[in-house]
mmCIF file of C-alpha atoms in Angstrom:
data_model
loop_
_atom_site.group_PDB
_atom_site.id
_atom_site.type_symbol
_atom_site.label_atom_id
_atom_site.label_comp_id
_atom_site.label_asym_id
_atom_site.label_seq_id
_atom_site.Cartn_x
_atom_site.Cartn_y
_atom_site.Cartn_z
ATOM 1 C CA MET R 286 -0.011 4.324 20.134
ATOM 2 C CA THR R 287 -3.466 2.817 20.395
ATOM 3 C CA TYR R 288 -6.496 4.208 18.659
ATOM 4 C CA LYS R 289 -9.576 4.113 20.894
ATOM 5 C CA ARG R 290 -12.349 4.975 18.451
ATOM 6 C CA ASN R 291 -13.519 3.849 15.043
ATOM 7 C CA LEU R 292 -12.707 5.902 11.985
ATOM 8 C CA THR R 293 -15.493 8.003 10.505
ATOM 9 C CA ALA R 294 -16.650 7.419 6.941
ATOM 10 C CA LYS R 295 -14.851 10.564 5.729
ATOM 11 C CA GLU R 296 -11.613 9.488 7.410
ATOM 12 C CA LYS R 297 -11.820 6.065 5.765
ATOM 13 C CA ILE R 298 -12.422 7.638 2.352
ATOM 14 C CA LEU R 299 -9.504 10.039 2.743
ATOM 15 C CA LEU R 300 -7.153 7.276 3.871
ATOM 16 C CA VAL R 301 -8.040 5.083 0.891
ATOM 17 C CA LEU R 302 -7.686 7.956 -1.582
ATOM 18 C CA ALA R 303 -4.368 8.958 -0.036
ATOM 19 C CA GLU R 304 -3.068 5.404 -0.376
ATOM 20 C CA LYS R 305 -4.488 4.466 -3.798
ATOM 21 C CA GLY R 306 -4.326 7.843 -5.549
ATOM 22 C CA SER R 307 -7.678 7.722 -7.292
ATOM 23 C CA CYS R 308 -10.551 5.258 -7.106
ATOM 24 C CA SER R 309 -13.902 4.601 -8.682
ATOM 25 C CA LEU R 310 -17.031 4.424 -6.566
ATOM 26 C CA GLU R 311 -17.007 0.610 -6.704
ATOM 27 C CA GLU R 312 -13.373 0.480 -5.557
ATOM 28 C CA LEU R 313 -14.079 2.837 -2.660
ATOM 29 C CA GLU R 314 -17.064 0.708 -1.689
ATOM 30 C CA ARG R 315 -14.875 -2.417 -1.666
ATOM 31 C CA TYR R 316 -11.911 -0.873 0.206
ATOM 32 C CA THR R 317 -13.879 1.015 2.871
ATOM 33 C CA GLY R 318 -16.858 -1.284 3.418
ATOM 34 C CA ILE R 319 -19.199 1.724 3.252
ATOM 35 C CA LYS R 320 -22.472 1.461 1.312
ATOM 36 C CA ARG R 321 -22.725 3.177 -2.078
ATOM 37 C CA ASN R 322 -25.342 5.801 -1.125
ATOM 38 C CA VAL R 323 -23.419 6.828 2.001
ATOM 39 C CA LEU R 324 -20.234 7.101 -0.069
ATOM 40 C CA LEU R 325 -21.963 9.377 -2.572
ATOM 41 C CA VAL R 326 -23.127 11.717 0.199
ATOM 42 C CA HIS R 327 -19.654 11.975 1.758
ATOM 43 C CA LEU R 328 -17.860 12.314 -1.596
ATOM 44 C CA THR R 329 -20.204 15.149 -2.594
ATOM 45 C CA GLN R 330 -19.494 16.926 0.707
ATOM 46 C CA LEU R 331 -15.729 16.438 0.307
ATOM 47 C CA ALA R 332 -15.893 17.792 -3.253
ATOM 48 C CA LYS R 333 -17.822 20.880 -2.091
ATOM 49 C CA GLU R 334 -15.220 21.429 0.653
ATOM 50 C CA GLY R 335 -12.506 21.276 -2.013
ATOM 51 C CA ILE R 336 -10.684 18.257 -0.593
ATOM 52 C CA VAL R 337 -11.551 15.745 -3.317
ATOM 53 C CA TYR R 338 -11.955 16.255 -7.038
ATOM 54 C CA ARG R 339 -13.947 14.191 -9.487
ATOM 55 C CA GLY R 340 -12.910 13.187 -12.961
ATOM 56 C CA TRP R 341 -13.850 10.684 -15.619
ATOM 57 C CA GLY R 342 -12.092 7.412 -16.351
ATOM 58 C CA HIS R 343 -12.430 5.329 -19.515
ATOM 59 C CA PHE R 344 -11.829 1.610 -19.694
ATOM 60 C CA GLY R 345 -13.061 -0.929 -22.211
ATOM 61 C CA GLY R 346 -15.441 1.494 -23.888
ATOM 62 C CA LYS R 347 -17.119 2.386 -20.597
ATOM 63 C CA THR R 348 -16.977 5.695 -18.754
ATOM 64 C CA PHE R 349 -16.905 5.879 -14.977
ATOM 65 C CA ARG R 350 -16.325 8.480 -12.274
ATOM 66 C CA LYS R 351 -12.910 8.628 -10.555
ATOM 67 C CA TYR R 352 -12.346 10.368 -7.224
ATOM 68 C CA SER R 353 -8.950 11.747 -6.187
ATOM 69 C CA LEU R 354 -7.466 13.616 -3.256
ATOM 70 C CA LYS R 355 -6.297 17.116 -4.231
ATOM 71 C CA SER R 356 -2.516 17.490 -4.410
ATOM 72 C CA LYS R 357 -2.287 20.239 -1.770
ATOM 73 C CA TYR R 358 -3.725 17.805 0.788
ATOM 74 C CA LYS R 359 -1.290 15.100 -0.298
ATOM 75 C CA GLU R 360 1.535 17.591 0.292
ATOM 76 C CA GLU R 361 0.156 18.477 3.739
ATOM 77 C CA LEU R 362 0.048 14.804 4.641
ATOM 78 C CA LYS R 363 3.531 14.280 3.131
ATOM 79 C CA LEU R 364 2.203 11.552 0.829
ATOM 80 C CA ASP R 365 4.036 12.610 -2.339
ATOM 81 C CA ASP R 366 7.233 10.671 -2.934
#
């Protein structure tokens, strides 16, 4: 099956989150190739729609935001092992 169009920014974000589980903003920027400000807009919209949730991660004394796909969407996509 060939795919004739490019993925949208939201589709790229959802695919990365589905594959990786949860990611920081910097990781999403690296994996998707989308600029930081555009990512923030789409992640805020996805959080308001209830598809993505935001949490806090701690590493090396620093706190950063982690974004994850909600489990009901993982189940719909059959991504849980």
